[in-house]
PDB file of C-alpha atoms in Angstrom:
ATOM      1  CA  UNK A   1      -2.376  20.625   7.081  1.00 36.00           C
ATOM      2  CA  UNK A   2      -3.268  24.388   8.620  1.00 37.00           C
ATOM      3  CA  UNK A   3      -1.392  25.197  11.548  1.00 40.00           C
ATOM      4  CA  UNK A   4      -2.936  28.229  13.282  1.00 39.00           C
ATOM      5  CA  UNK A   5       0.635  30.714  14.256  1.00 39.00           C
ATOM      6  CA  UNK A   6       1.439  30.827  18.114  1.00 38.00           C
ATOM      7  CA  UNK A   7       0.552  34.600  17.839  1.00 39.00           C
ATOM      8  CA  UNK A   8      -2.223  34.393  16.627  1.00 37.00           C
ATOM      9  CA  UNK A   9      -3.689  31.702  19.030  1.00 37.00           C
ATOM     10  CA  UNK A  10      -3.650  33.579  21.615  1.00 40.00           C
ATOM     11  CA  UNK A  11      -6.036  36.318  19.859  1.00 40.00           C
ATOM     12  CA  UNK A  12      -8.754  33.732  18.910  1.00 37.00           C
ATOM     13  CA  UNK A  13     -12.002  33.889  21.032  1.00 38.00           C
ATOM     14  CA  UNK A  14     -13.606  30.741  21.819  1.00 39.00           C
ATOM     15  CA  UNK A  15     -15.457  30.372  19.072  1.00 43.00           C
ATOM     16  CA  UNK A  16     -12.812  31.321  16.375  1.00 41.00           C
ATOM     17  CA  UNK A  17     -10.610  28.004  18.128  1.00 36.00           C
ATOM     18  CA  UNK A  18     -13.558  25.803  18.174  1.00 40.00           C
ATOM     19  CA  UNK A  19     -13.360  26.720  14.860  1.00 40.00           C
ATOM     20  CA  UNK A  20      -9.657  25.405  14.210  1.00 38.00           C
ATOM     21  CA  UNK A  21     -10.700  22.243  15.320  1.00 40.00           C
ATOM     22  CA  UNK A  22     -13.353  21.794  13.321  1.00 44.00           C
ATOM     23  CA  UNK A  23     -11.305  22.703  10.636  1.00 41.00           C
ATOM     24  CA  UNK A  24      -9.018  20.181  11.250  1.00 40.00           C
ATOM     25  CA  UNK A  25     -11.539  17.809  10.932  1.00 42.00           C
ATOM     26  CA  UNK A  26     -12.850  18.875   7.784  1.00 43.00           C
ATOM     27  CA  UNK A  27      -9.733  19.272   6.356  1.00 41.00           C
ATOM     28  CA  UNK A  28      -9.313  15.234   7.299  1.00 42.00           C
ATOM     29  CA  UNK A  29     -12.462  14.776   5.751  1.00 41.00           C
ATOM     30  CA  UNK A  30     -11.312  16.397   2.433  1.00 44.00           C
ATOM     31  CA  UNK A  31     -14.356  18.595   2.723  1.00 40.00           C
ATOM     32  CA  UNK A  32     -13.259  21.283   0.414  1.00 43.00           C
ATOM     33  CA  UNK A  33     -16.023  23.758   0.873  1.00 40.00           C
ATOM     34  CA  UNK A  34     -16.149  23.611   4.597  1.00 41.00           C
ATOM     35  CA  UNK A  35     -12.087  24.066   3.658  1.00 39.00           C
ATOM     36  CA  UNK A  36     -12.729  27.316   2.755  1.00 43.00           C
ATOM     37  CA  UNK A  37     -15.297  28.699   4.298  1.00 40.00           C
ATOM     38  CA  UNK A  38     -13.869  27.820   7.432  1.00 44.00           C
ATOM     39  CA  UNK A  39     -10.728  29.343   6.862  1.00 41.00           C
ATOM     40  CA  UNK A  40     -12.598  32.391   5.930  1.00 41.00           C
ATOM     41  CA  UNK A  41     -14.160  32.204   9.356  1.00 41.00           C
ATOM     42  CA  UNK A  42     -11.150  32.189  10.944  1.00 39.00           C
ATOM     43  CA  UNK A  43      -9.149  34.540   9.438  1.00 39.00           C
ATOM     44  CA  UNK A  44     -11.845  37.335  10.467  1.00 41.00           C
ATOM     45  CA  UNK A  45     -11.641  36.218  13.802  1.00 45.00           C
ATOM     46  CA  UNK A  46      -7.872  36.174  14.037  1.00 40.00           C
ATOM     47  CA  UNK A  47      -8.245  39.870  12.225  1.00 43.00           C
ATOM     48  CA  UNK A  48      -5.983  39.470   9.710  1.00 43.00           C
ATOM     49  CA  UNK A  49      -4.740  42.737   8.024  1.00 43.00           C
ATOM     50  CA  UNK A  50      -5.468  41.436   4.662  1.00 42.00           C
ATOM     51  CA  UNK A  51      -8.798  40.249   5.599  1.00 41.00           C
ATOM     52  CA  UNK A  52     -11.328  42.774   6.883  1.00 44.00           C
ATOM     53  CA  UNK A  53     -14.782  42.689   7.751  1.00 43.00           C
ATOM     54  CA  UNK A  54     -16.953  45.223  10.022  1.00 46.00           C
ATOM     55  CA  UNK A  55     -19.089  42.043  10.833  1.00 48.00           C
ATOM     56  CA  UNK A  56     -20.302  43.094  14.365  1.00 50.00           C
ATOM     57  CA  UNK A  57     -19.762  40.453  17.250  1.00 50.00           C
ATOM     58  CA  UNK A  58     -23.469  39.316  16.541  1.00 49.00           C
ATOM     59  CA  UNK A  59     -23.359  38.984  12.993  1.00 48.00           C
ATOM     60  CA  UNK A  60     -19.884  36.466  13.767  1.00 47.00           C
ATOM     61  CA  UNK A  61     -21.652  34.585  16.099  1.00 46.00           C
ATOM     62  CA  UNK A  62     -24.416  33.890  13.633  1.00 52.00           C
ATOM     63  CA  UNK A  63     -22.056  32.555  11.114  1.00 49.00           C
ATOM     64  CA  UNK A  64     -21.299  30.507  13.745  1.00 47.00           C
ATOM     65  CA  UNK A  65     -24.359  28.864  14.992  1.00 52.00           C
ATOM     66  CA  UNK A  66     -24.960  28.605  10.590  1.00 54.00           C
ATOM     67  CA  UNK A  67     -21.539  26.730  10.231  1.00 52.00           C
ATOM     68  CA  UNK A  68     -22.272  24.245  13.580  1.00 53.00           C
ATOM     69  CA  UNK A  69     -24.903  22.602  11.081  1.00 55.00           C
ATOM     70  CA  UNK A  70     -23.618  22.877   7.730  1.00 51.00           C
ATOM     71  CA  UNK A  71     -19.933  21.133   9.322  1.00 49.00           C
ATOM     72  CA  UNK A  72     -22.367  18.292  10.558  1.00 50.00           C
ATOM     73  CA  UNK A  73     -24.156  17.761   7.229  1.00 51.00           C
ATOM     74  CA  UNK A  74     -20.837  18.068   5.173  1.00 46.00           C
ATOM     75  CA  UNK A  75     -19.256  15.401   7.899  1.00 45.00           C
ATOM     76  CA  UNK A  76     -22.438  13.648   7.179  1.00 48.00           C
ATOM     77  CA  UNK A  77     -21.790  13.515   3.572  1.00 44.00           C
ATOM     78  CA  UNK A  78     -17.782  12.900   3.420  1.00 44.00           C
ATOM     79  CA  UNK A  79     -18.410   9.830   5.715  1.00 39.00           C
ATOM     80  CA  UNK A  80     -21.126   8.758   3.417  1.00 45.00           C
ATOM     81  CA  UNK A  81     -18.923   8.926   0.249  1.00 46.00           C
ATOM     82  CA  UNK A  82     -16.024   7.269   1.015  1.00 43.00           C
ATOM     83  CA  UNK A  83     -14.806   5.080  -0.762  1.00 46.00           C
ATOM     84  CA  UNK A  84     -16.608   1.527  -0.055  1.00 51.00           C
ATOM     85  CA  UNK A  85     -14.949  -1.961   0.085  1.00 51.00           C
ATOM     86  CA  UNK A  86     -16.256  -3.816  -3.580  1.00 54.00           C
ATOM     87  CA  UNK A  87     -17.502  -6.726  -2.357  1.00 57.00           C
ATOM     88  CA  UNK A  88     -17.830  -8.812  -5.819  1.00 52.00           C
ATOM     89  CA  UNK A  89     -13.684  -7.767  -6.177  1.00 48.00           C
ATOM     90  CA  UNK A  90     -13.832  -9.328  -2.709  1.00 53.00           C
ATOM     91  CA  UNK A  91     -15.846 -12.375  -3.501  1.00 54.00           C
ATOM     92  CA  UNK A  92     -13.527 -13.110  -6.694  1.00 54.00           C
ATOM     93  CA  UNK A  93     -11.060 -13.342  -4.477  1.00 59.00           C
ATOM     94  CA  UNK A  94     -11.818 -16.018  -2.337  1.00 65.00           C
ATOM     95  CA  UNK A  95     -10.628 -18.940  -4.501  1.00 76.00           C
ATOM     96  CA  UNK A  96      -7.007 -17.936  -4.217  1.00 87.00           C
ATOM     97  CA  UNK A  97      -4.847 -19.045  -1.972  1.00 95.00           C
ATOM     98  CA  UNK A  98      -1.971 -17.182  -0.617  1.00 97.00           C
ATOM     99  CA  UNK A  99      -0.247 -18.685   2.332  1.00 98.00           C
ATOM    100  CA  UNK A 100       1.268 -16.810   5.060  1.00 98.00           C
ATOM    101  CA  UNK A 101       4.109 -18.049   6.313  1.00 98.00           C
ATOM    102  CA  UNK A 102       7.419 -16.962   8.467  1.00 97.00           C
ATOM    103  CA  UNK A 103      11.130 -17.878   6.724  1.00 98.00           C
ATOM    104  CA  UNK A 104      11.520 -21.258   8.343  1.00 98.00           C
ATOM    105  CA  UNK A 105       8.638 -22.625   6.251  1.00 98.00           C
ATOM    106  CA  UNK A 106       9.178 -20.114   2.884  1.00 98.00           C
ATOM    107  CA  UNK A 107      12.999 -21.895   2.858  1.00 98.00           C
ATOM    108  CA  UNK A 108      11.795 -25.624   3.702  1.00 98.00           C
ATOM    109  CA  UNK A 109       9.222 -24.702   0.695  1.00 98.00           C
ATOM    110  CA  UNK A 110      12.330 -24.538  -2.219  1.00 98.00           C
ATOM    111  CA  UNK A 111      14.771 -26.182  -0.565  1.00 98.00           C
ATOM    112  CA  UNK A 112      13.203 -29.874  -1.201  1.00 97.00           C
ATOM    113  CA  UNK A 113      15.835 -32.308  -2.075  1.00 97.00           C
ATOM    114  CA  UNK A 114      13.926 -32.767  -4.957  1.00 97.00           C
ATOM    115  CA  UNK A 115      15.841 -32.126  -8.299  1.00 97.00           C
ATOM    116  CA  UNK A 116      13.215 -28.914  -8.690  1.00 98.00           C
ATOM    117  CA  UNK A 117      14.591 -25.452 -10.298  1.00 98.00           C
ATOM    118  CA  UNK A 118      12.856 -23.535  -7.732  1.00 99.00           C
ATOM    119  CA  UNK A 119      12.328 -19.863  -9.320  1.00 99.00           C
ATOM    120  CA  UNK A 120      10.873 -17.919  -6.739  1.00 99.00           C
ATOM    121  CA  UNK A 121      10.293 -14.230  -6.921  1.00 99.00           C
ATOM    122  CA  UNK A 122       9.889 -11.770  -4.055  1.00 99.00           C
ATOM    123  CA  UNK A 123       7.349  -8.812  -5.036  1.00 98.00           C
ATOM    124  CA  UNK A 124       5.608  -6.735  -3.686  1.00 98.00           C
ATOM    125  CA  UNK A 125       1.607  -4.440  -4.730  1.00 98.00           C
ATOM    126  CA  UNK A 126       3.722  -1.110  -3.800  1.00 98.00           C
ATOM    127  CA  UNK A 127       6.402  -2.176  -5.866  1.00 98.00           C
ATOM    128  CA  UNK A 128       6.417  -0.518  -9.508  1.00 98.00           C
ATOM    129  CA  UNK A 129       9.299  -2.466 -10.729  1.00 98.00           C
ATOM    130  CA  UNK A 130       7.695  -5.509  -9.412  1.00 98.00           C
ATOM    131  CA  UNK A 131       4.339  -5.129 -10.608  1.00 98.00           C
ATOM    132  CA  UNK A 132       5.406  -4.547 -14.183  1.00 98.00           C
ATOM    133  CA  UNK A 133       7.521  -7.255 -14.241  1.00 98.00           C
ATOM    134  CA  UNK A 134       5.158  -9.670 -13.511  1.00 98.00           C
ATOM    135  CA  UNK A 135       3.711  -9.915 -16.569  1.00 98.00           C
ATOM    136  CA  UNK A 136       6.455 -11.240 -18.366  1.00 98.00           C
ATOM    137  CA  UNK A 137       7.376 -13.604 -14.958  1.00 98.00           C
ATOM    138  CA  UNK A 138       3.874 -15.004 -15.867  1.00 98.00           C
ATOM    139  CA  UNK A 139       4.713 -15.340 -19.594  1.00 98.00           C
ATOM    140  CA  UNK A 140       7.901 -17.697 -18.819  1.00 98.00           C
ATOM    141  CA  UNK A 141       5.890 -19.680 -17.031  1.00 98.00           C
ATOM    142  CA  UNK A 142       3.382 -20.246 -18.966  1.00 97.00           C
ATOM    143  CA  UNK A 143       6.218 -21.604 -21.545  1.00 97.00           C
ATOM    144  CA  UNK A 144       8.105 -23.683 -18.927  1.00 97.00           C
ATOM    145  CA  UNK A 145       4.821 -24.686 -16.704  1.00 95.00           C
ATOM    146  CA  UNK A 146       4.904 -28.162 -17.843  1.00 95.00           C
ATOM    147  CA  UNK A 147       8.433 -29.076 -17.522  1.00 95.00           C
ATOM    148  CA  UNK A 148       9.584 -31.653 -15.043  1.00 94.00           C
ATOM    149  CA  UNK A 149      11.884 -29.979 -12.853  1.00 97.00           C
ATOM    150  CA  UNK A 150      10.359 -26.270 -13.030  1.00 98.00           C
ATOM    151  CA  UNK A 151       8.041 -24.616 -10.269  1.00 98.00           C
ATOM    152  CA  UNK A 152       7.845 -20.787  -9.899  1.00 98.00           C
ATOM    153  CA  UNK A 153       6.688 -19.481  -6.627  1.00 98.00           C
ATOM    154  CA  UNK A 154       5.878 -15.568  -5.962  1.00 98.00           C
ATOM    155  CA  UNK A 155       6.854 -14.296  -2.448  1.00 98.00           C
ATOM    156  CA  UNK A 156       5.117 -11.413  -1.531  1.00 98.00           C
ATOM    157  CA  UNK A 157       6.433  -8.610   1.379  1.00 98.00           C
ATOM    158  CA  UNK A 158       3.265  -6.625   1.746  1.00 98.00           C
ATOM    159  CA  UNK A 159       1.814  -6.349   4.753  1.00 97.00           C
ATOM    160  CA  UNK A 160      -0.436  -9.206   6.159  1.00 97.00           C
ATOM    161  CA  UNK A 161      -3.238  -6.824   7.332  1.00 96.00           C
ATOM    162  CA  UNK A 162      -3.560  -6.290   2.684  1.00 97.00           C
ATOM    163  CA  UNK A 163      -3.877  -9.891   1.820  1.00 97.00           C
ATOM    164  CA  UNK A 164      -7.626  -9.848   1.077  1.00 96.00           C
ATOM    165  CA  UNK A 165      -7.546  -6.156   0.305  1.00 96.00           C
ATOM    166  CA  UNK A 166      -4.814  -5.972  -1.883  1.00 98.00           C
ATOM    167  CA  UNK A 167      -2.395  -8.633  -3.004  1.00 98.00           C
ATOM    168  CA  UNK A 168      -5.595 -11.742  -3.787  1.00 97.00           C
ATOM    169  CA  UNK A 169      -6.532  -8.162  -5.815  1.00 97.00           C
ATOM    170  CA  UNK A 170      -3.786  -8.172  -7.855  1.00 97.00           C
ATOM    171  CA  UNK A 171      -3.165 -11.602  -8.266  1.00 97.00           C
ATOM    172  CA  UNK A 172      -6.579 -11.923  -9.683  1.00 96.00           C
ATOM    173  CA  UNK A 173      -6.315  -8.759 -11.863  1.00 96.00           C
ATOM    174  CA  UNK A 174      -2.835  -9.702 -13.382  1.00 96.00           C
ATOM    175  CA  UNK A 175      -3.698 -13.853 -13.397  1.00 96.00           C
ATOM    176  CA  UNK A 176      -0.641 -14.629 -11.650  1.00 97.00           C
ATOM    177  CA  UNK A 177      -1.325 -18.446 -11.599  1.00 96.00           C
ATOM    178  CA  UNK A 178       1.635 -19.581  -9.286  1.00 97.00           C
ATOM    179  CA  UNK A 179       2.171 -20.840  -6.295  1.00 97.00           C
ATOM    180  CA  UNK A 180       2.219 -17.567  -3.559  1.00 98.00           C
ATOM    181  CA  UNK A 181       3.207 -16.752  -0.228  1.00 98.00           C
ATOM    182  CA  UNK A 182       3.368 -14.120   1.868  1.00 98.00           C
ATOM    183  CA  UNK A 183       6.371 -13.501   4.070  1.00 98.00           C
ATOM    184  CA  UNK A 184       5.044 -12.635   7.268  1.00 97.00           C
ATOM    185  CA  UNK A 185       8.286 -12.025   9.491  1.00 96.00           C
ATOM    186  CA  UNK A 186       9.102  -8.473   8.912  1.00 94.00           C
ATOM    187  CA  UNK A 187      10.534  -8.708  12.525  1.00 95.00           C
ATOM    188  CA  UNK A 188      12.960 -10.734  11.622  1.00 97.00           C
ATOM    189  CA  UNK A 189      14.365  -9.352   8.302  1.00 96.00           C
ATOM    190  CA  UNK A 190      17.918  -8.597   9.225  1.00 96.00           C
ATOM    191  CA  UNK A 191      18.001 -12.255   9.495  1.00 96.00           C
ATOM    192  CA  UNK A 192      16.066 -13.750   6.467  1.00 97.00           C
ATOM    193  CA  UNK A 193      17.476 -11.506   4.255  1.00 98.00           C
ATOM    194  CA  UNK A 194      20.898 -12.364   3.642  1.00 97.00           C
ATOM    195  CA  UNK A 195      19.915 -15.979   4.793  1.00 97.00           C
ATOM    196  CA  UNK A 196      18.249 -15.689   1.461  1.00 98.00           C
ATOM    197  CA  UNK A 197      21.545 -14.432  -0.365  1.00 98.00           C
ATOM    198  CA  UNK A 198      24.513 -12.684   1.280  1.00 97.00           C
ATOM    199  CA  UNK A 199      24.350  -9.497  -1.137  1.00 96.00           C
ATOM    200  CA  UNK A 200      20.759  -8.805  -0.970  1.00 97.00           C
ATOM    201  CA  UNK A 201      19.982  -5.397   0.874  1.00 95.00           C
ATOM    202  CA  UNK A 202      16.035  -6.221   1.198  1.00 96.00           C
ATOM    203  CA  UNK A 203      15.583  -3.959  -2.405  1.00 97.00           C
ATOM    204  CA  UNK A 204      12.618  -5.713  -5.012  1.00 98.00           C
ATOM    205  CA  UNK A 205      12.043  -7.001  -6.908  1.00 98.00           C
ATOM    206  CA  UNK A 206      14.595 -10.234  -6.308  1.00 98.00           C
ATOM    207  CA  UNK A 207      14.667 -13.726  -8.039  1.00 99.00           C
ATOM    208  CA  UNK A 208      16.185 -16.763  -6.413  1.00 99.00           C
ATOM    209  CA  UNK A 209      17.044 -19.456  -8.607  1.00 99.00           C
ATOM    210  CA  UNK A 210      17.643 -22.588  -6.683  1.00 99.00           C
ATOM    211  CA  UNK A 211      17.630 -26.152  -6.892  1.00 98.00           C
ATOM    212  CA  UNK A 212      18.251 -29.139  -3.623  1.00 98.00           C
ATOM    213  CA  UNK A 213      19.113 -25.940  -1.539  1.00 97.00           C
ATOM    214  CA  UNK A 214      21.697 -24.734  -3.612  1.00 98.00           C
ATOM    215  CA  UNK A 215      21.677 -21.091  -4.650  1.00 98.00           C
ATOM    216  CA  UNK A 216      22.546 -21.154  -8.502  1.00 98.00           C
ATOM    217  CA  UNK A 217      21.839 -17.958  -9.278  1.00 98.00           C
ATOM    218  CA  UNK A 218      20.374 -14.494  -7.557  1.00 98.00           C
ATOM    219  CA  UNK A 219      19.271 -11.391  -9.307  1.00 98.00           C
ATOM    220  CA  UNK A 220      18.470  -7.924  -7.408  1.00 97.00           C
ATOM    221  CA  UNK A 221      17.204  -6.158 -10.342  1.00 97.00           C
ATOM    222  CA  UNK A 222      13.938  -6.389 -12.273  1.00 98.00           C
ATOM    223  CA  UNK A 223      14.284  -8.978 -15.356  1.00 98.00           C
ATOM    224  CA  UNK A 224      12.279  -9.017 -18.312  1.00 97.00           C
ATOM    225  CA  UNK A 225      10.949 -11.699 -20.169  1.00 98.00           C
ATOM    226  CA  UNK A 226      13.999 -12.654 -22.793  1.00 98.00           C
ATOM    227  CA  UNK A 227      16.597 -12.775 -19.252  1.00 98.00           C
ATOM    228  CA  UNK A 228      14.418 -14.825 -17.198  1.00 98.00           C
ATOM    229  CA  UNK A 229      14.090 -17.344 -20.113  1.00 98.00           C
ATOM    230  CA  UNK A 230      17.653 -17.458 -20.759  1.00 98.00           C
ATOM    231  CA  UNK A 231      18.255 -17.958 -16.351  1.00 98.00           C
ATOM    232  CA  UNK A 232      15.838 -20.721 -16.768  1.00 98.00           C
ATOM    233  CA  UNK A 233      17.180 -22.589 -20.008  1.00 97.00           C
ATOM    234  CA  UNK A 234      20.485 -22.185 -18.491  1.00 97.00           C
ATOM    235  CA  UNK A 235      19.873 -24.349 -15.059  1.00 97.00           C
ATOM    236  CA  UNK A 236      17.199 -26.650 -16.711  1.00 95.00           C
TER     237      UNK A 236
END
């Protein structure tokens, strides 16, 4: 982001740090042209040595009163073209359900005293490691989906304010056909987190594999599809 120099600002004229700002706003704009010509602007106002010009003070204040509309139109036109919600990604969407929960309920969820291998994942959309794991996490289950005493559950840490934005997204895109929740408790994570296992730091992705509340297994570390088989055949 441009930053005029302290010496320098106190050179400028009115109109060369009227200028600045409106800079500043095209530059948040990403309005390339009015980038550049604006920084051309202002460098012959701040009369830099390697920028010259024998513009006279009327012919700078006409580039002036020229740029006033063309930084309108541009602001016009970068407002106009950004990038719109899809509403039919949106509307595909709707039929999955994601519930948001704090810890309390996440841990009464695989915990049951109910002779279930709970495998339950905790992912994340802005995790790399996660996201390409899940397509083997999706494979597994498709082998063990119908075996009594299997359920696979997909925890995501993202931010509730991305639910409908994001993470129904990419549960649609990748077909993640589990049961999901999202961890809303960030608050509290110095307390869920080893509540969930004593040696996990918060890193994902992170597998629990659990049965009537007890931990039988826990693995920090991405796994691919031939380890997560093996996990599961062993505590089936």
């Amino acid at each position: 982001m441009l930053v005029a120099d302290p010496s320098l600002r106190a050179g400028v004229h009115r109109q060369g740090w009227f200028f600045l700002k409106m800079l500043k706003m095209g530059e948040n704009l990403g309005i390339g042209l009015f980038y550049q010509v604006s920084t051309c602007y202002i460098a012959v106002n701040f009369n830099q040595p390697h920028l010259k010009t024998s513009q006279t003070p009327m012919k700078r204040y006409r580039l002036l009163t020229l740029m006033i509309p063309l930084t309108i139109a541009l602001a016009t036109v970068g407002c106009a073209n950004k990038a719109k919600p899809d509403n039919a990604a949106l509307e595909s969407t709707k039929s999955v359900e994601v519930t948001v929960v704090q810890y309390e309920t996440l841990q009464a969820a695989y915990t049951k005293q109910d002779d279930v291998l709970y495998v339950v994942n905790f992912w994340a959309t802005w995790c790399a490691p996660c996201v390409k794991e899940l397509p083997d996490f999706m494979a597994v289950n498709q082998q063990f989906k119908d075996t009594d005493g299997y359920k696979m559950l997909l925890v995501s840490l993202d931010e509730v304010s991305n639910l409908e934005t994001a993470v129904k997204p990419m549960i649609t895109d990748l077909n993640l056909a589990v049961t999901h929740y999202l961890l809303d408790d960030v608050t509290r994570m110095n307390t869920w987190i080893p509540a969930i296992h004593p040696s996990w730091q918060g890193t994902i992705p992170a597998t629990l594999f659990i049965r009537n509340g007890e931990t039988l297994h826990f693995e920090g570390a991405p796994l691919n599809q031939t380890a997560l088989t093996d996990l599961i055949q062993q505590f089936l």
